[in-house]
DNA sequence: TTGAAAGCGCTACCAA
DNA sequence: TTGGTAGCGCTTTCAA
């Protein structure tokens, strides 16, 4: 035993490495067998109180902690879940991740996060790697390229639960958690109508993006319900663009809206970036908000209240989406949810009404 | 073999589970030994071309992929690195994570991300769990409670490389990657001076927060270098507060600044939230920016350009911080960097000059 | 109440 | 060129 210790010291001096204690090390040190030590640590009824105490004390004193790789291999499960998102560098996404982490931490699962960067092939590779890592389930917000879900059904067919979040749809039967986009757009539009606006324009992205189409529907439904005709010239689809290109498209759209013989008196922007770019474009053209044009948008920034004017927004419960999706996944993993009973949870949005859409001055009622 | 396949089918039908292929399965199916199959897959020179092809084809056709838990256990390393941050729900943090992910993905490492929520005990628990998971190194941005770094030196003493990022200091000898806070504050202040402002106030947080103190120093140094006296009444420390409390403190600070007999003509805000709360408080008090008060702040939002007026900011290269920190860590893991040669990398900030700090109208030169 | 041994899937060493 | 075998650290029968 002395020899052991001095060997350890030398090891430590030369390599600055003190290898982790294993069950075998402890068994040898205590003159017990590996299985006894293992059972003692797991508080098995088979082990005597005194032995248990000896083992526990020794483990504590020497900072033993079990090797999870070995445990995972042995048990065939890793205690971790995989998350595939397009980009972590996004406000909305990080709030969802926070929710996911909250549920997973509570249930004792670790998170392995991978980014697909909106690429289907990267998404497939992420799934592959997560599978190889032995994650017990996958949470995924599919890339915009993902129209075929074979890679997800494959992985599920192998017994791995999959839950879609945020970017949900009807293309893939599965547990899904997202928001009710149609309803959000409906309520935003309705709010403008209620505040006296009648010529309501919409900026959207698309075409073919599921959530965007839902939002278009909500907009159209609200107009119809209030007997306001849908005007094509009030609706702009600013392509599936990003960065400067999108900004240019928004600027053009705003310009043409303002140039109409009968320009709109309110604007509903269907995404985060459309909202902020629109705000900027309207500012640049000297358009007063909300006097010349009211504005409400889907928006995920906490900065909405400090914009000028404070921006009315459709607030999406990102944290909750993540939390609920993760809870569903864990339910599936632990067998509390039945894997074949697919369910889609659509969380309601919250309307945060601020200055940019306040009641129209000229409105009578 | 027929029996095998039909067994598989039944299994699949009943349990909807198709267990992953193992080396042994393949060896049996191909009439080879496990080690031959293993070597063939790793393209070993020991294996004949024909055998290799047979194995590879079979593996491909049956979607074989290696079990990383087993590989990890065997090789004693997991191919993953741990990241400990305070909160993922933060713009700046997610940009750093993006940088970390970029470097790690390139080097073939997975990321396990854990949140300490600004709690030392949670931070310790994160480290523990990562250790147990067999991560090969840890990237950490310590919690604000962390003044004692024993948990980090312990883990490092066990041979696990540790790299600090963002929240760096001199309390813990280690590789560290962050920004040059003193220089950032110095340059921001200098910019205001260069634009004709002389009565420059500063809002900071603290006390005792390392990076905040660095920023205070940069501010003071810039004043001194330009022969402008440091005035206590121009400097407010809005406690280590959060949310509404911080907002209240900022509002109070702004009020007292404006109430001074000789109020400042410019304001330098040392953090993200101080900047946005100040902007709001100034707006609310009818203070024109930059005519009545110029403003420049440390700020991590991409919304700075669309604020009113567009806000001048000290831009911190978050992605780069993450990327470089991760590269250092990987260097340490792979032995390319020497573990005892501590190094602190301080990245320069970038001054994004916008409307809120434009040249003072009355300034002569 | 304790211990021996098998085995999770993989790699690597050595023998054939 | 191929195969047998030991063993990574753990859990879990089954014996003692």
XYZ file of C-alpha atoms (C1' of nucleotides) in Angstrom:
762
model
C 0.000 0.000 0.000
C 2.877 2.277 0.763
C 4.304 1.372 -2.562
C 1.067 2.354 -4.193
C 1.032 5.732 -2.601
C 4.600 6.584 -3.392
C 4.045 5.399 -6.941
C 1.160 7.756 -7.131
C 3.241 10.613 -5.866
C 5.950 10.062 -8.411
C 3.364 9.794 -11.097
C 1.849 13.019 -9.968
C 5.145 14.837 -9.782
C 6.264 13.813 -13.198
C 3.073 14.007 -15.123
C 1.029 16.349 -13.059
C -1.671 13.767 -13.447
C -3.523 12.039 -10.696
C -5.609 9.425 -12.421
C -9.130 9.043 -11.206
C -9.869 6.473 -8.623
C -11.622 3.393 -9.891
C -13.671 0.845 -8.061
C -10.759 -1.500 -8.300
C -8.401 0.989 -6.683
C -10.758 1.386 -3.794
C -11.375 -2.319 -3.510
C -7.648 -2.938 -3.300
C -7.098 -0.157 -0.799
C -9.906 -1.365 1.432
C -9.259 -5.052 1.039
C -12.682 -5.615 -0.480
C -13.927 -6.808 -3.800
C -14.973 -4.589 -6.637
C -18.545 -5.722 -6.463
C -18.784 -5.032 -2.757
C -17.500 -1.533 -3.276
C -19.866 -0.980 -6.160
C -22.827 -2.139 -4.148
C -21.798 -0.137 -1.100
C -21.685 3.008 -3.168
C -25.109 2.319 -4.554
C -26.364 1.742 -1.019
C -27.343 -1.826 -1.703
C -29.223 -3.717 0.993
C -26.747 -6.541 0.551
C -23.916 -4.659 2.186
C -23.346 -4.311 5.918
C -23.584 -0.922 7.521
C -20.001 -0.869 8.641
C -18.579 -1.822 5.269
C -20.784 0.733 3.628
C -19.471 3.435 5.880
C -15.861 2.479 5.267
C -16.377 2.560 1.526
C -18.313 5.792 1.553
C -15.774 7.509 3.759
C -12.898 6.367 1.643
C -14.632 7.422 -1.555
C -15.399 10.830 -0.128
C -11.923 11.363 1.239
C -10.323 10.437 -2.052
C -12.785 12.234 -4.266
C -13.989 9.185 -6.032
C -16.505 9.723 -8.739
C -17.770 7.107 -11.127
C -16.686 7.008 -14.714
C -19.778 7.739 -16.704
C -18.355 6.380 -19.910
C -18.109 2.968 -18.311
C -21.499 3.288 -16.756
C -22.989 4.357 -20.060
C -21.409 1.522 -21.920
C -22.541 -0.978 -19.382
C -26.072 0.267 -19.143
C -26.429 1.046 -22.787
C -27.547 4.565 -22.085
C -25.652 7.745 -21.734
C -27.779 10.078 -19.664
C -27.564 12.713 -22.322
C -29.863 14.111 -24.928
C -28.910 15.718 -28.199
C -30.151 19.035 -29.461
C -29.905 20.068 -33.088
C -30.516 23.688 -33.909
C -29.583 25.763 -36.900
C -27.604 28.387 -35.103
C -26.916 29.006 -31.489
C -26.237 32.645 -32.205
C -29.826 33.746 -32.028
C -31.771 35.245 -29.192
C -34.812 33.131 -29.668
C -32.808 29.938 -29.947
C -30.813 30.598 -26.821
C -33.965 31.200 -24.831
C -35.296 27.875 -26.061
C -32.017 26.213 -25.150
C -32.299 27.689 -21.705
C -35.701 26.044 -21.353
C -34.380 22.754 -22.668
C -31.443 22.885 -20.279
C -33.724 23.637 -17.399
C -35.863 20.549 -17.985
C -32.917 18.298 -18.752
C -30.879 19.376 -15.759
C -33.832 18.754 -13.528
C -34.180 15.245 -14.910
C -30.454 14.572 -14.711
C -29.680 14.590 -18.393
C -26.770 16.358 -20.025
C -27.073 18.274 -23.235
C -25.038 17.816 -26.349
C -25.736 20.698 -28.663
C -25.001 20.719 -32.378
C -25.583 23.292 -35.082
C -26.847 22.430 -38.542
C -26.318 25.921 -39.923
C -29.472 25.494 -42.016
C -27.896 22.668 -43.981
C -29.623 19.332 -44.412
C -26.383 17.452 -44.811
C -25.007 18.971 -41.631
C -28.233 18.132 -39.896
C -27.867 14.510 -40.924
C -24.323 14.489 -39.710
C -25.395 15.936 -36.371
C -27.971 13.212 -35.957
C -25.395 10.610 -36.818
C -22.939 11.898 -34.283
C -25.526 12.155 -31.576
C -26.590 8.626 -32.275
C -23.007 7.442 -32.037
C -22.648 9.291 -28.762
C -25.463 7.251 -27.410
C -27.789 10.119 -26.656
C -31.086 8.822 -25.418
C -33.201 11.167 -27.446
C -33.025 14.042 -29.871
C -34.601 17.468 -29.851
C -34.494 19.078 -33.231
C -35.505 22.280 -34.901
C -35.050 21.265 -38.529
C -33.061 23.244 -41.048
C -34.838 25.201 -43.714
C -33.534 22.722 -46.266
C -35.197 19.815 -44.527
C -38.211 18.686 -46.509
C -37.494 14.994 -46.307
C -37.480 13.590 -42.801
C -36.116 10.140 -43.536
C -33.071 10.687 -41.358
C -35.374 11.388 -38.457
C -37.701 8.462 -39.041
C -34.660 6.205 -39.379
C -33.287 7.259 -36.068
C -36.659 6.920 -34.451
C -37.134 3.500 -35.976
C -34.054 2.471 -34.040
C -35.835 3.270 -30.837
C -34.560 6.764 -30.246
C -37.269 9.281 -29.367
C -37.341 12.446 -31.439
C -39.161 15.644 -30.592
C -39.430 18.572 -32.980
C -39.540 22.054 -31.585
C -40.091 25.545 -32.899
C -40.016 24.672 -36.572
C -42.863 22.281 -36.643
C -45.217 21.236 -39.374
C -47.230 18.367 -40.684
C -44.546 16.765 -42.811
C -43.292 14.506 -40.040
C -45.481 12.664 -37.580
C -43.894 13.185 -34.204
C -44.150 14.954 -30.929
C -43.875 18.607 -31.770
C -43.807 21.758 -29.703
C -44.080 25.200 -31.170
C -46.239 28.215 -31.182
C -49.567 28.835 -32.782
C -48.408 30.992 -35.635
C -51.746 31.459 -37.242
C -53.263 32.598 -33.997
C -50.347 34.948 -33.291
C -50.696 36.641 -36.641
C -54.451 36.683 -36.280
C -54.295 38.433 -32.943
C -51.667 40.918 -34.052
C -53.760 41.871 -37.051
C -56.919 41.981 -34.999
C -55.194 44.270 -32.526
C -54.394 46.734 -35.312
C -57.972 46.592 -36.522
C -59.273 47.127 -33.004
C -57.068 50.180 -32.701
C -58.695 51.782 -35.693
C -56.386 50.762 -38.521
C -57.988 49.543 -41.705
C -55.315 49.600 -44.377
C -53.065 46.949 -42.955
C -50.013 45.762 -44.830
C -47.973 42.671 -44.136
C -44.357 41.816 -44.697
C -43.513 38.154 -44.684
C -40.789 35.795 -45.698
C -41.222 32.719 -47.760
C -42.439 31.249 -49.891
C -42.965 27.713 -48.702
C -41.838 28.222 -45.133
C -44.418 26.560 -42.987
C -44.578 28.999 -40.092
C -44.558 31.961 -42.454
C -47.516 30.577 -44.344
C -49.366 30.091 -41.087
C -48.769 33.708 -40.235
C -50.032 34.803 -43.623
C -53.152 32.802 -42.987
C -53.684 34.411 -39.602
C -53.370 37.831 -41.192
C -55.823 36.982 -43.953
C -58.258 35.359 -41.548
C -58.312 38.408 -39.303
C -58.988 40.723 -42.223
C -61.772 38.498 -43.447
C -63.351 38.173 -40.048
C -63.563 41.944 -39.844
C -64.796 42.396 -43.368
C -61.644 44.081 -44.583
C -60.686 43.132 -48.111
C -57.348 41.455 -48.670
C -55.252 43.564 -51.002
C -52.388 41.970 -52.861
C -50.508 45.245 -53.074
C -50.366 45.376 -49.284
C -48.595 42.061 -48.951
C -44.904 41.649 -49.618
C -42.898 38.467 -49.450
C -39.269 39.337 -48.934
C -37.835 36.037 -50.107
C -35.896 33.612 -47.985
C -32.985 36.020 -47.715
C -30.576 36.969 -44.988
C -28.468 39.909 -43.884
C -28.028 42.756 -46.336
C -30.109 41.107 -49.030
C -33.075 40.853 -46.734
C -32.558 44.395 -45.571
C -32.605 45.578 -49.180
C -35.781 43.661 -49.893
C -37.458 45.179 -46.851
C -36.383 48.676 -47.846
C -37.818 48.131 -51.322
C -41.040 46.768 -49.918
C -41.472 49.738 -47.596
C -40.745 52.120 -50.423
C -43.374 50.599 -52.675
C -45.924 50.494 -49.872
C -45.419 54.184 -49.189
C -45.639 54.970 -52.898
C -49.080 53.438 -53.275
C -51.940 55.798 -54.153
C -53.559 54.683 -50.944
C -50.696 53.686 -48.682
C -51.327 51.460 -45.671
C -51.750 52.996 -42.234
C -50.392 49.975 -40.396
C -47.846 47.265 -40.933
C -47.594 43.767 -39.543
C -44.152 42.248 -39.889
C -43.997 38.494 -39.636
C -40.471 37.983 -38.336
C -37.910 39.454 -36.066
C -35.649 40.825 -38.733
C -38.499 42.079 -40.864
C -39.634 44.093 -37.855
C -36.325 45.740 -37.121
C -35.439 46.373 -40.749
C -38.878 47.856 -41.327
C -38.533 50.107 -38.339
C -35.276 51.357 -39.687
C -36.541 51.808 -43.248
C -39.577 53.717 -41.997
C -37.332 55.968 -39.914
C -35.088 56.623 -42.864
C -38.011 57.664 -45.018
C -39.183 60.059 -42.351
C -42.287 58.078 -41.642
C -43.649 58.740 -38.162
C -44.677 55.735 -36.096
C -47.500 55.241 -35.334
C -48.936 58.501 -36.739
C -48.085 57.707 -40.367
C -47.768 53.995 -39.981
C -48.493 51.770 -37.021
C -46.227 48.778 -36.548
C -46.458 45.435 -34.833
C -44.142 42.538 -35.374
C -43.043 39.114 -34.343
C -39.997 39.962 -32.360
C -37.636 38.223 -29.994
C -35.514 41.029 -28.704
C -35.829 42.354 -25.202
C -34.978 45.681 -26.726
C -38.468 46.204 -28.122
C -39.385 48.492 -25.210
C -36.428 50.766 -25.754
C -36.808 51.192 -29.481
C -38.232 54.460 -30.702
C -41.113 54.244 -30.438
C -41.352 51.204 -28.190
C -42.335 48.411 -30.511
C -45.477 46.365 -30.125
C -44.601 42.728 -30.505
C -45.884 39.235 -30.715
C -43.920 37.608 -27.931
C -43.118 33.937 -28.387
C -42.630 31.906 -25.222
C -39.233 30.560 -26.232
C -38.199 29.233 -22.852
C -41.472 27.373 -22.533
C -41.170 25.852 -25.973
C -37.794 24.459 -25.007
C -38.881 23.319 -21.601
C -41.985 21.538 -22.779
C -40.235 19.921 -25.723
C -37.530 18.619 -23.408
C -40.094 17.355 -20.922
C -41.902 15.484 -23.672
C -38.651 13.971 -24.832
C -37.770 12.849 -21.352
C -41.237 11.381 -20.992
C -40.637 9.425 -24.160
C -37.224 8.276 -22.962
C -38.434 7.130 -19.605
C -41.452 5.472 -21.106
C -43.972 7.811 -19.544
C -45.182 8.896 -22.944
C -46.161 6.445 -25.590
C -43.888 6.646 -28.620
C -46.621 6.201 -31.178
C -49.063 8.709 -29.864
C -47.909 11.761 -31.704
C -48.966 15.056 -30.335
C -48.478 18.639 -31.387
C -48.353 21.265 -28.668
C -48.971 24.773 -29.869
C -48.279 27.392 -27.265
C -50.133 30.678 -27.425
C -48.201 33.836 -28.084
C -48.481 36.939 -25.962
C -49.290 40.315 -27.425
C -47.040 42.994 -25.965
C -48.763 46.192 -26.910
C -46.619 49.302 -26.899
C -46.463 52.710 -28.516
C -45.892 51.659 -32.105
C -49.446 50.432 -32.528
C -51.391 52.732 -30.240
C -54.943 53.619 -31.084
C -55.240 55.604 -34.248
C -55.730 59.278 -33.467
C -58.426 59.786 -36.072
C -60.276 56.650 -35.089
C -63.733 57.343 -33.789
C -64.344 54.119 -31.875
C -28.305 -16.412 -41.141
C -31.880 -16.708 -42.262
C -32.785 -17.356 -38.697
C -30.930 -14.239 -37.680
C -32.746 -12.078 -40.122
C -36.179 -13.349 -39.254
C -35.356 -12.929 -35.594
C -34.432 -9.381 -36.322
C -37.652 -8.777 -38.128
C -39.732 -10.059 -35.295
C -37.755 -7.997 -32.892
C -38.303 -4.973 -35.035
C -41.989 -5.587 -35.419
C -42.607 -6.041 -31.758
C -40.380 -3.454 -30.267
C -39.905 -1.063 -33.132
C -36.258 -1.253 -32.226
C -33.470 -2.244 -34.510
C -30.426 -2.569 -32.302
C -27.263 -1.120 -33.667
C -24.852 -3.347 -35.416
C -21.724 -4.183 -33.464
C -18.395 -5.405 -34.652
C -19.320 -8.807 -33.399
C -22.513 -8.872 -35.422
C -20.594 -8.039 -38.523
C -17.845 -10.510 -37.759
C -20.386 -13.243 -37.384
C -22.240 -12.283 -40.518
C -19.072 -12.158 -42.584
C -17.390 -15.157 -41.042
C -14.489 -13.029 -39.813
C -13.105 -12.190 -36.429
C -13.930 -9.082 -34.515
C -10.416 -7.783 -34.717
C -10.264 -8.247 -38.458
C -13.444 -6.311 -38.907
C -12.197 -3.584 -36.590
C -8.977 -3.253 -38.486
C -10.682 -3.312 -41.847
C -12.894 -0.447 -40.815
C -9.901 1.537 -39.655
C -8.237 0.817 -42.976
C -5.340 -1.005 -41.372
C -2.446 -2.054 -43.565
C -2.717 -5.489 -42.057
C -5.931 -6.327 -43.852
C -6.236 -7.547 -47.423
C -7.956 -5.387 -50.000
C -10.687 -7.868 -50.673
C -11.571 -8.406 -47.032
C -11.559 -4.693 -46.487
C -14.008 -4.203 -49.292
C -16.310 -6.901 -48.013
C -16.334 -5.394 -44.551
C -16.777 -1.853 -45.732
C -19.593 -2.783 -48.056
C -21.375 -4.715 -45.390
C -20.957 -1.929 -42.882
C -22.267 0.617 -45.338
C -25.203 -1.493 -46.408
C -26.249 -2.134 -42.837
C -25.590 1.351 -41.546
C -22.965 0.348 -39.091
C -21.555 3.087 -36.938
C -19.208 2.631 -34.058
C -20.359 2.995 -30.499
C -18.542 5.985 -29.148
C -19.186 5.106 -25.551
C -17.190 1.939 -25.994
C -14.504 3.719 -27.928
C -14.313 6.411 -25.288
C -14.062 3.931 -22.489
C -11.415 1.954 -24.262
C -9.313 4.901 -25.248
C -9.850 6.796 -22.044
C -11.005 9.888 -23.869
C -14.356 11.010 -24.968
C -13.809 13.374 -27.858
C -15.806 16.030 -26.111
C -15.060 19.236 -24.303
C -17.111 20.870 -21.597
C -18.210 24.464 -21.548
C -19.390 26.190 -18.403
C -21.126 29.508 -18.791
C -23.399 31.424 -16.500
C -26.334 31.661 -18.793
C -26.870 30.618 -22.342
C -29.649 33.150 -22.688
C -27.405 36.027 -23.573
C -26.445 37.439 -26.908
C -22.826 37.813 -26.129
C -22.553 34.326 -24.686
C -24.225 32.693 -27.642
C -21.845 34.397 -30.027
C -18.944 33.072 -27.980
C -20.492 29.617 -28.006
C -20.788 29.834 -31.749
C -17.048 30.511 -31.916
C -16.303 27.667 -29.545
C -18.485 25.317 -31.542
C -16.803 26.344 -34.728
C -13.328 25.478 -33.446
C -14.441 22.290 -31.739
C -16.400 20.988 -34.688
C -13.432 21.594 -36.910
C -11.225 19.601 -34.564
C -13.794 16.828 -34.182
C -14.823 17.498 -30.611
C -18.357 17.588 -29.307
C -19.575 20.181 -26.893
C -21.260 19.579 -23.593
C -22.642 22.863 -22.350
C -23.628 23.558 -18.763
C -24.950 26.652 -17.060
C -23.796 27.809 -13.642
C -26.437 30.519 -13.334
C -23.875 32.725 -11.548
C -23.679 30.262 -8.677
C -20.372 28.921 -7.419
C -21.897 25.722 -6.136
C -23.552 25.067 -9.459
C -20.303 25.836 -11.175
C -18.571 23.217 -9.073
C -21.271 20.739 -9.852
C -20.920 21.441 -13.573
C -17.204 20.795 -13.393
C -17.821 17.570 -11.531
C -20.275 16.327 -14.063
C -18.075 17.223 -16.965
C -15.215 15.413 -15.345
C -17.357 12.345 -14.846
C -18.411 12.525 -18.472
C -14.796 12.262 -19.425
C -14.556 15.556 -21.238
C -11.021 16.156 -22.356
C -10.917 19.775 -21.357
C -13.000 22.558 -19.929
C -13.762 26.041 -21.150
C -15.160 28.212 -18.433
C -16.407 31.706 -17.931
C -16.559 31.783 -14.136
C -19.584 32.850 -12.148
C -19.570 36.187 -10.402
C -19.424 34.332 -7.097
C -16.204 32.609 -8.034
C -13.339 34.156 -6.104
C -11.711 30.915 -5.093
C -10.529 28.786 -7.984
C -9.659 25.618 -6.085
C -12.202 23.571 -8.018
C -10.467 24.574 -11.208
C -6.951 23.931 -10.007
C -8.079 20.556 -8.690
C -9.444 19.521 -11.998
C -6.397 20.781 -13.769
C -4.154 18.946 -11.346
C -5.833 15.785 -12.539
C -4.535 16.448 -15.989
C -7.540 18.146 -17.499
C -6.764 21.336 -19.373
C -8.783 24.392 -18.383
C -9.120 27.597 -20.351
C -10.873 30.669 -19.016
C -12.698 32.905 -21.409
C -14.451 36.249 -21.284
C -14.382 36.660 -17.521
C -10.698 36.572 -17.021
C -8.500 38.025 -14.326
C -5.326 37.487 -12.418
C -6.758 35.330 -9.652
C -6.142 32.076 -11.454
C -3.038 31.236 -13.441
C -4.264 29.655 -16.631
C -4.747 30.147 -20.292
C -7.202 32.953 -20.607
C -8.893 34.638 -23.524
C -10.863 37.815 -23.193
C -10.904 41.371 -24.326
C -8.755 44.277 -23.350
C -11.272 46.084 -21.201
C -9.023 48.909 -20.165
C -8.145 49.653 -23.745
C -11.782 49.471 -24.836
C -12.852 51.974 -22.238
C -9.823 54.108 -22.983
C -10.621 54.289 -26.653
C -14.308 54.941 -26.105
C -13.516 57.826 -23.790
C -10.829 59.121 -26.092
C -13.302 59.062 -28.956
C -15.683 61.279 -27.013
C -12.848 63.662 -26.203
C -11.747 63.729 -29.822
C -15.280 64.637 -30.832
C -15.224 67.722 -28.675
C -16.778 66.454 -25.449
C -15.106 67.488 -22.217
C -17.568 66.786 -19.433
C -17.656 63.041 -19.731
C -19.614 60.955 -17.272
C -19.354 57.223 -16.764
C -21.824 54.608 -15.582
C -20.331 51.406 -14.378
C -21.244 48.332 -12.395
C -19.288 46.924 -9.536
C -17.669 47.208 -7.189
C -15.078 44.491 -7.242
C -15.906 43.100 -10.656
C -12.630 42.699 -12.456
C -13.616 43.720 -15.952
C -15.618 46.665 -14.645
C -12.636 47.946 -12.729
C -10.531 47.658 -15.859
C -13.044 49.752 -17.711
C -13.025 52.362 -14.992
C -9.288 52.511 -15.308
C -9.436 52.989 -19.048
C -11.881 55.839 -18.588
C -9.707 57.515 -15.965
C -6.545 56.997 -17.991
C -8.057 58.602 -21.062
C -9.178 61.632 -19.101
C -5.770 61.974 -17.543
C -3.941 61.624 -20.823
C -5.972 64.496 -22.207
C -5.591 66.666 -19.149
C -9.261 66.448 -18.196
C -9.832 66.295 -14.451
C -11.602 63.251 -13.064
C -14.771 64.303 -11.289
C -16.331 62.021 -8.751
C -19.766 63.420 -9.359
C -19.569 62.259 -12.981
C -19.013 58.640 -12.076
C -21.800 56.369 -10.934
C -21.522 52.753 -9.910
C -24.890 51.104 -10.284
C -24.216 48.160 -7.997
C -24.135 44.554 -9.050
C -27.857 44.562 -9.738
C -30.062 43.016 -12.350
C -33.350 43.629 -14.066
C -35.654 46.242 -12.599
C -33.294 47.084 -9.759
C -30.525 47.926 -12.163
C -32.900 49.901 -14.306
C -33.933 51.935 -11.288
C -30.330 52.602 -10.342
C -29.565 53.772 -13.862
C -32.572 56.052 -13.900
C -31.473 57.572 -10.603
C -27.930 58.019 -11.836
C -29.093 59.759 -14.996
C -31.368 62.013 -12.999
C -28.605 63.096 -10.677
C -26.206 63.649 -13.548
C -28.699 65.894 -15.306
C -29.370 67.765 -12.075
C -25.754 68.767 -11.599
C -24.938 72.468 -11.805
C -22.640 71.588 -14.641
C -24.119 68.460 -16.180
C -21.985 66.240 -18.382
C -22.182 66.565 -22.149
C -21.311 62.947 -22.812
C -21.814 59.575 -21.186
C -19.834 56.389 -21.396
C -21.728 53.325 -20.225
C -19.623 50.364 -19.285
C -22.005 47.502 -19.989
C -24.693 46.395 -22.318
C -27.588 46.914 -19.997
C -26.279 50.189 -18.674
C -26.229 51.433 -22.260
C -29.769 50.487 -23.106
C -31.247 51.574 -19.794
C -29.410 54.883 -20.069
C -30.696 55.433 -23.554
C -34.188 54.878 -22.323
C -33.810 57.065 -19.243
C -32.371 59.874 -21.336
C -35.257 59.607 -23.768
C -37.749 59.689 -20.957
C -36.248 62.835 -19.548
C -36.440 64.491 -22.927
C -32.705 64.614 -23.310
C -31.645 64.834 -26.950
C -28.835 62.554 -28.070
C -26.212 63.607 -28.916
C -27.114 67.313 -28.768
C -27.705 67.349 -25.009
C -25.749 64.242 -24.179
C -23.541 62.115 -26.350
C -23.545 58.395 -25.641
C -21.238 55.504 -26.241
C -21.427 52.131 -24.587
C -20.203 48.614 -24.383
C -22.932 46.824 -26.206
C -23.557 43.402 -27.624
C -26.766 43.854 -29.498
C -26.928 43.944 -33.256
C -29.736 46.389 -32.749
C -27.397 49.273 -31.970
C -27.703 50.606 -35.529
C -31.466 50.745 -35.395
C -31.795 52.454 -32.054
C -32.681 56.113 -32.069
C -30.227 57.565 -32.563
C -28.013 54.737 -33.768
C -25.837 53.956 -30.810
C -22.058 54.153 -30.859
C -20.665 51.031 -29.295
C -17.610 49.242 -28.139
C -17.947 46.017 -30.050
C -16.473 42.950 -28.424
C -15.353 40.165 -30.744
C -17.379 37.474 -29.036
C -17.084 34.826 -31.719
C -13.330 35.275 -31.792
C -13.038 35.003 -28.034
C -14.820 31.673 -28.177
C -12.927 30.437 -31.171
C -9.507 31.296 -29.814
C -10.262 29.949 -26.362
C -11.410 26.673 -27.889
C -8.358 26.481 -30.107
C -6.107 26.983 -27.108
C -7.925 24.289 -25.226
C -7.618 21.872 -28.102
C -3.935 22.725 -28.330
C -3.586 21.856 -24.678
C -5.522 18.619 -25.122
C -3.524 17.455 -28.082
C -0.293 18.472 -26.450
C 0.506 21.227 -28.899
C 0.480 23.787 -26.130
C 2.452 23.350 -22.983
C 0.187 23.084 -19.939
C 2.386 25.131 -17.668
C 2.988 28.057 -19.929
C 0.069 30.211 -18.981
C -0.886 32.874 -21.390
C -3.505 35.576 -21.443
C -4.858 36.628 -24.809
C -6.562 39.994 -24.807
C -8.370 40.746 -28.013
C -8.829 44.335 -29.057
C -12.307 45.754 -29.196
C -13.682 47.587 -32.196
C -15.183 51.050 -31.937
C -18.398 51.265 -33.918
C -18.986 54.971 -34.182
C -22.538 56.022 -34.941
C -24.848 58.967 -34.464
C -25.061 58.959 -30.683
C -21.533 60.279 -30.272
C -21.065 62.405 -33.363
C -18.821 65.426 -33.229
C -20.100 68.053 -30.877
C -21.772 70.882 -32.797
C -20.122 73.627 -30.798
C -16.686 72.067 -30.930
C -14.155 74.173 -32.756
C -11.592 71.518 -33.604
C -23.084 -10.204 3.864
C -19.427 -10.597 0.515
C -16.969 -12.066 -3.789
C -16.121 -14.015 -8.484
C -17.024 -13.512 -12.987
C -19.320 -12.229 -17.181
C -19.907 -8.803 -20.353
C -21.279 -3.841 -22.485
C -18.344 -2.641 -27.760
C -14.194 -1.380 -28.789
C -8.873 -1.339 -29.598
C -4.402 -3.241 -29.487
C -1.129 -6.609 -28.625
C 0.694 -10.793 -29.952
C 0.379 -15.248 -32.012
C -0.680 -17.977 -35.834
C -2.921 -11.346 -43.623
C -5.937 -12.885 -39.989
C -7.578 -14.246 -35.242
C -7.507 -14.756 -30.168
C -7.459 -12.353 -26.116
C -7.038 -8.964 -22.591
C -9.004 -5.196 -20.678
C -11.039 -0.002 -20.354
C -14.690 0.752 -15.402
C -18.830 -0.452 -14.360
C -23.187 -3.318 -13.039
C -25.241 -7.514 -12.189
C -26.211 -12.104 -11.713
C -25.011 -16.112 -9.096
C -22.116 -18.552 -5.598
C -20.052 -18.780 -1.444
